[in-house]
PDB file of C-alpha atoms and ligand atoms in Angstrom:
ATOM      1  CA  MET Z 453       0.000   0.000   0.000  1.00 60.00           C
ATOM      2  CA  MET Z 454       2.737   2.450   1.018  1.00 62.00           C
ATOM      3  CA  LYS Z 455       4.759   1.393  -1.998  1.00 67.00           C
ATOM      4  CA  LYS Z 456       1.884   2.173  -4.327  1.00 66.00           C
ATOM      5  CA  LEU Z 457       1.427   5.583  -2.788  1.00 61.00           C
ATOM      6  CA  LEU Z 458       5.114   6.430  -3.153  1.00 61.00           C
ATOM      7  CA  PHE Z 459       5.026   5.257  -6.743  1.00 65.00           C
ATOM      8  CA  PHE Z 460       2.067   7.501  -7.425  1.00 61.00           C
ATOM      9  CA  LEU Z 461       3.767  10.472  -5.805  1.00 61.00           C
ATOM     10  CA  GLY Z 462       6.829   9.771  -7.930  1.00 63.00           C
ATOM     11  CA  ILE Z 463       4.805   9.948 -11.136  1.00 61.00           C
ATOM     12  CA  ALA Z 464       2.946  13.079 -10.047  1.00 63.00           C
ATOM     13  CA  GLY Z 465       6.267  14.657  -9.116  1.00 59.00           C
ATOM     14  CA  SER Z 466       7.892  14.011 -12.455  1.00 60.00           C
ATOM     15  CA  VAL Z 467       4.849  15.229 -14.377  1.00 60.00           C
ATOM     16  CA  TRP Z 468       4.918  18.407 -12.338  1.00 61.00           C
ATOM     17  CA  ALA Z 469       8.670  18.846 -12.909  1.00 61.00           C
ATOM     18  CA  CYS Z 470       8.222  18.353 -16.665  1.00 58.00           C
ATOM     19  CA  THR Z 471       5.454  20.899 -17.126  1.00 63.00           C
ATOM     20  CA  THR Z 472       7.333  23.459 -15.051  1.00 66.00           C
ATOM     21  CA  LEU Z 473      10.477  22.872 -17.031  1.00 67.00           C
ATOM     22  CA  ASN Z 474       8.621  23.227 -20.315  1.00 75.00           C
ATOM     23  CA  ALA Z 475       7.149  26.558 -19.279  1.00 77.00           C
ATOM     24  CA  GLU Z 476      10.623  27.741 -18.301  1.00 79.00           C
ATOM     25  CA  ASP Z 477      12.071  26.467 -21.572  1.00 82.00           C
ATOM     26  CA  SER Z 478       9.563  28.309 -23.713  1.00 81.00           C
ATOM     27  CA  LYS Z 479      10.107  31.497 -21.746  1.00 84.00           C
ATOM     28  CA  ALA Z 480      13.870  31.223 -22.139  1.00 92.00           C
ATOM     29  CA  GLU Z 481      13.381  30.409 -25.796  1.00 94.00           C
ATOM     30  CA  GLY Z 482      11.186  33.452 -26.330  1.00 96.00           C
ATOM     31  CA  GLU Z 483      13.781  35.674 -24.739  1.00 96.00           C
ATOM     32  CA  GLN Z 484      16.553  34.077 -26.782  1.00 96.00           C
ATOM     33  CA  LEU Z 485      14.639  34.621 -30.029  1.00 97.00           C
ATOM     34  CA  TYR Z 486      13.819  38.168 -29.026  1.00 98.00           C
ATOM     35  CA  ARG Z 487      17.499  38.903 -28.491  1.00 97.00           C
ATOM     36  CA  THR Z 488      18.368  37.350 -31.829  1.00 97.00           C
ATOM     37  CA  TYR Z 489      15.715  38.870 -34.081  1.00 97.00           C
ATOM     38  CA  CYS Z 490      14.016  41.802 -32.419  1.00 97.00           C
ATOM     39  CA  VAL Z 491      16.532  43.780 -30.369  1.00 97.00           C
ATOM     40  CA  ALA Z 492      17.993  45.533 -33.413  1.00 95.00           C
ATOM     41  CA  CYS Z 493      14.802  47.573 -33.816  1.00 96.00           C
ATOM     42  CA  HIS Z 494      12.851  47.190 -30.574  1.00 97.00           C
ATOM     43  CA  GLY Z 495      15.808  47.251 -28.162  1.00 97.00           C
ATOM     44  CA  ALA Z 496      16.505  44.965 -25.200  1.00 96.00           C
ATOM     45  CA  LYS Z 497      13.685  46.570 -23.191  1.00 95.00           C
ATOM     46  CA  GLY Z 498      11.232  46.819 -26.075  1.00 96.00           C
ATOM     47  CA  ASN Z 499      11.135  50.610 -26.138  1.00 96.00           C
ATOM     48  CA  MET Z 500      14.055  51.588 -28.363  1.00 94.00           C
ATOM     49  CA  GLY Z 501      11.988  52.455 -31.423  1.00 93.00           C
ATOM     50  CA  GLY Z 502      14.720  51.863 -34.015  1.00 90.00           C
ATOM     51  CA  SER Z 503      13.559  52.133 -37.658  1.00 89.00           C
ATOM     52  CA  GLY Z 504      10.213  53.416 -36.388  1.00 93.00           C
ATOM     53  CA  ALA Z 505       9.571  50.241 -34.393  1.00 95.00           C
ATOM     54  CA  PHE Z 506       6.619  50.527 -32.036  1.00 97.00           C
ATOM     55  CA  ASP Z 507       7.262  50.644 -28.296  1.00 97.00           C
ATOM     56  CA  LEU Z 508       6.371  47.125 -27.160  1.00 97.00           C
ATOM     57  CA  THR Z 509       6.172  48.148 -23.494  1.00 97.00           C
ATOM     58  CA  VAL Z 510       3.053  50.208 -24.211  1.00 96.00           C
ATOM     59  CA  SER Z 511       1.600  48.178 -27.066  1.00 97.00           C
ATOM     60  CA  PRO Z 512      -2.122  47.543 -26.593  1.00 97.00           C
ATOM     61  CA  LEU Z 513      -1.992  44.478 -28.851  1.00 98.00           C
ATOM     62  CA  THR Z 514      -3.174  41.109 -27.523  1.00 98.00           C
ATOM     63  CA  LEU Z 515      -1.039  37.997 -27.766  1.00 98.00           C
ATOM     64  CA  ASP Z 516      -2.869  36.864 -30.895  1.00 98.00           C
ATOM     65  CA  GLN Z 517      -2.486  40.242 -32.572  1.00 98.00           C
ATOM     66  CA  ARG Z 518       1.244  40.211 -31.820  1.00 98.00           C
ATOM     67  CA  ILE Z 519       1.570  36.716 -33.246  1.00 98.00           C
ATOM     68  CA  GLU Z 520      -0.146  38.051 -36.387  1.00 98.00           C
ATOM     69  CA  VAL Z 521       2.233  41.033 -36.735  1.00 98.00           C
ATOM     70  CA  ILE Z 522       5.328  38.903 -36.063  1.00 98.00           C
ATOM     71  CA  THR Z 523       4.191  36.182 -38.460  1.00 98.00           C
ATOM     72  CA  ASN Z 524       3.104  38.341 -41.374  1.00 98.00           C
ATOM     73  CA  GLY Z 525       4.844  41.633 -40.720  1.00 98.00           C
ATOM     74  CA  ARG Z 526       3.277  45.088 -40.977  1.00 97.00           C
ATOM     75  CA  ASN Z 527       4.669  48.147 -42.804  1.00 96.00           C
ATOM     76  CA  ALA Z 528       8.385  48.436 -41.858  1.00 94.00           C
ATOM     77  CA  MET Z 529       8.170  45.409 -39.574  1.00 95.00           C
ATOM     78  CA  ALA Z 530       9.457  42.317 -41.377  1.00 94.00           C
ATOM     79  CA  SER Z 531       7.572  39.027 -41.563  1.00 98.00           C
ATOM     80  CA  PHE Z 532       9.251  36.321 -39.510  1.00 98.00           C
ATOM     81  CA  LYS Z 533       7.316  33.321 -40.758  1.00 97.00           C
ATOM     82  CA  THR Z 534      10.193  32.011 -42.851  1.00 97.00           C
ATOM     83  CA  MET Z 535      12.673  32.519 -40.002  1.00 96.00           C
ATOM     84  CA  ILE Z 536      10.828  31.393 -36.865  1.00 97.00           C
ATOM     85  CA  PRO Z 537       8.475  28.366 -36.693  1.00 96.00           C
ATOM     86  CA  PRO Z 538       4.912  29.082 -35.410  1.00 96.00           C
ATOM     87  CA  SER Z 539       5.354  27.573 -31.943  1.00 93.00           C
ATOM     88  CA  LYS Z 540       8.397  29.748 -31.430  1.00 96.00           C
ATOM     89  CA  ILE Z 541       6.667  32.854 -32.757  1.00 97.00           C
ATOM     90  CA  ARG Z 542       4.196  32.264 -29.933  1.00 97.00           C
ATOM     91  CA  ALA Z 543       7.075  32.036 -27.440  1.00 97.00           C
ATOM     92  CA  VAL Z 544       8.606  35.309 -28.609  1.00 97.00           C
ATOM     93  CA  ALA Z 545       5.168  37.006 -28.672  1.00 98.00           C
ATOM     94  CA  GLU Z 546       4.640  35.844 -25.082  1.00 97.00           C
ATOM     95  CA  TYR Z 547       7.991  37.311 -24.209  1.00 97.00           C
ATOM     96  CA  THR Z 548       6.948  40.707 -25.610  1.00 97.00           C
ATOM     97  CA  MET Z 549       3.774  40.607 -23.471  1.00 96.00           C
ATOM     98  CA  GLN Z 550       5.892  40.854 -20.335  1.00 94.00           C
ATOM     99  CA  LEU Z 551       7.930  43.872 -21.478  1.00 95.00           C
ATOM    100  CA  LYS Z 552       6.529  46.671 -19.352  1.00 90.00           C
ATOM    101  CA  PRO Z 553       7.403  50.385 -18.982  1.00 87.00           C
ATOM    102  CA  SER Z 554       8.416  49.689 -15.379  1.00 72.00           C
ATOM    103  CA  MET Z 555      11.403  47.809 -16.748  1.00 51.00           C
ATOM    104  CA  LYS Z 556      12.839  50.987 -18.301  1.00 51.00           C
TER     105      LYS Z 556
HETATM  106  C1  LIG R 270      13.546  46.028 -38.980  1.00 77.46           C
HETATM  107  C2  LIG R 270      13.157  46.496 -37.662  1.00 77.46           C
HETATM  108  C3  LIG R 270      12.280  45.531 -36.846  1.00 77.46           C
HETATM  109  C4  LIG R 270      12.576  44.275 -36.383  1.00 77.46           C
HETATM  110  C5  LIG R 270      13.865  43.496 -36.593  1.00 77.46           C
HETATM  111  C6  LIG R 270      11.434  43.842 -35.610  1.00 77.46           C
HETATM  112  N1  LIG R 270      10.460  44.797 -35.628  1.00 77.46           N
HETATM  113 FE1  LIG R 270       8.677  44.693 -34.676  1.00 77.46          FE
HETATM  114  N2  LIG R 270       8.126  46.483 -35.506  1.00 77.46           N
HETATM  115  C7  LIG R 270       8.929  47.255 -36.311  1.00 77.46           C
HETATM  116  C8  LIG R 270       8.178  48.398 -36.806  1.00 77.46           C
HETATM  117  C9  LIG R 270       8.701  49.469 -37.715  1.00 77.46           C
HETATM  118  C10 LIG R 270       6.869  48.259 -36.258  1.00 77.46           C
HETATM  119  C11 LIG R 270       5.662  49.172 -36.516  1.00 77.46           C
HETATM  120  C12 LIG R 270       4.910  48.594 -37.711  1.00 77.46           C
HETATM  121  C13 LIG R 270       3.898  49.560 -38.282  1.00 77.46           C
HETATM  122  O1  LIG R 270       4.212  50.729 -38.484  1.00 77.46           O
HETATM  123  O2  LIG R 270       2.772  49.106 -38.554  1.00 77.46           O
HETATM  124  C14 LIG R 270       6.886  47.052 -35.446  1.00 77.46           C
HETATM  125  C15 LIG R 270       5.795  46.577 -34.743  1.00 77.46           C
HETATM  126  C16 LIG R 270       5.797  45.464 -33.947  1.00 77.46           C
HETATM  127  C17 LIG R 270       4.687  44.995 -33.172  1.00 77.46           C
HETATM  128  C18 LIG R 270       3.314  45.647 -33.111  1.00 77.46           C
HETATM  129  C19 LIG R 270       3.280  46.630 -31.962  1.00 77.46           C
HETATM  130  C20 LIG R 270       2.009  47.432 -31.915  1.00 77.46           C
HETATM  131  O3  LIG R 270       1.700  47.975 -30.833  1.00 77.46           O
HETATM  132  O4  LIG R 270       1.326  47.576 -32.940  1.00 77.46           O
HETATM  133  C21 LIG R 270       5.101  43.881 -32.525  1.00 77.46           C
HETATM  134  C22 LIG R 270       4.273  43.032 -31.550  1.00 77.46           C
HETATM  135  C23 LIG R 270       6.467  43.641 -32.896  1.00 77.46           C
HETATM  136  N3  LIG R 270       6.867  44.615 -33.763  1.00 77.46           N
HETATM  137  C24 LIG R 270       7.218  42.585 -32.424  1.00 77.46           C
HETATM  138  C25 LIG R 270       8.470  42.241 -32.950  1.00 77.46           C
HETATM  139  C26 LIG R 270       9.163  41.039 -32.612  1.00 77.46           C
HETATM  140  C27 LIG R 270       8.697  40.008 -31.601  1.00 77.46           C
HETATM  141  C28 LIG R 270      10.296  41.021 -33.356  1.00 77.46           C
HETATM  142  C29 LIG R 270      11.342  39.931 -33.444  1.00 77.46           C
HETATM  143  C30 LIG R 270      10.842  38.617 -33.851  1.00 77.46           C
HETATM  144  C31 LIG R 270      10.326  42.246 -34.132  1.00 77.46           C
HETATM  145  N4  LIG R 270       9.188  42.954 -33.857  1.00 77.46           N
HETATM  146  C32 LIG R 270      11.347  42.620 -34.963  1.00 77.46           C
HETATM  147  C33 LIG R 270      10.252  47.008 -36.623  1.00 77.46           C
HETATM  148  C34 LIG R 270      10.934  45.836 -36.360  1.00 77.46           C
END
């Protein structure tokens, strides 16, 4: 009986560890991609405004709208769909959601 319980806790523990790790991975990945592709115009804090780039710290866009802009581009903003796969575009869009003016 005790053995079974421990076994169950073991499984639950590893599932928990995996999901937490994945969330961390995708966050780190988003940041990594941001540094690679976006900093040149948006700056490390999102507010640089190079080449007329919008200030991401005050952007009212939702996650889905950001994914759309990053995927297909808009005016001077390039399309990234040939450079970043969709799941990773989501990760980088999520990263931009947490850029806030307080980080300036
Ligand atoms: C060549 C410079 C450049 C690069 C590189 C760039 N952007 Fe942009 N970005 C812009 C410009 C310019 C705009 C404003 C587009 C417009 O005028 O419609 C913009 C707009 C945006 C917007 C919409 C903001 C809003 O409030 O409407 C998002 C989100 C965004 N960029 C995210 C990114 C991400 C994420 C990356 C990296 C994958 C990236 N950008 C790389 C120039 C750039």
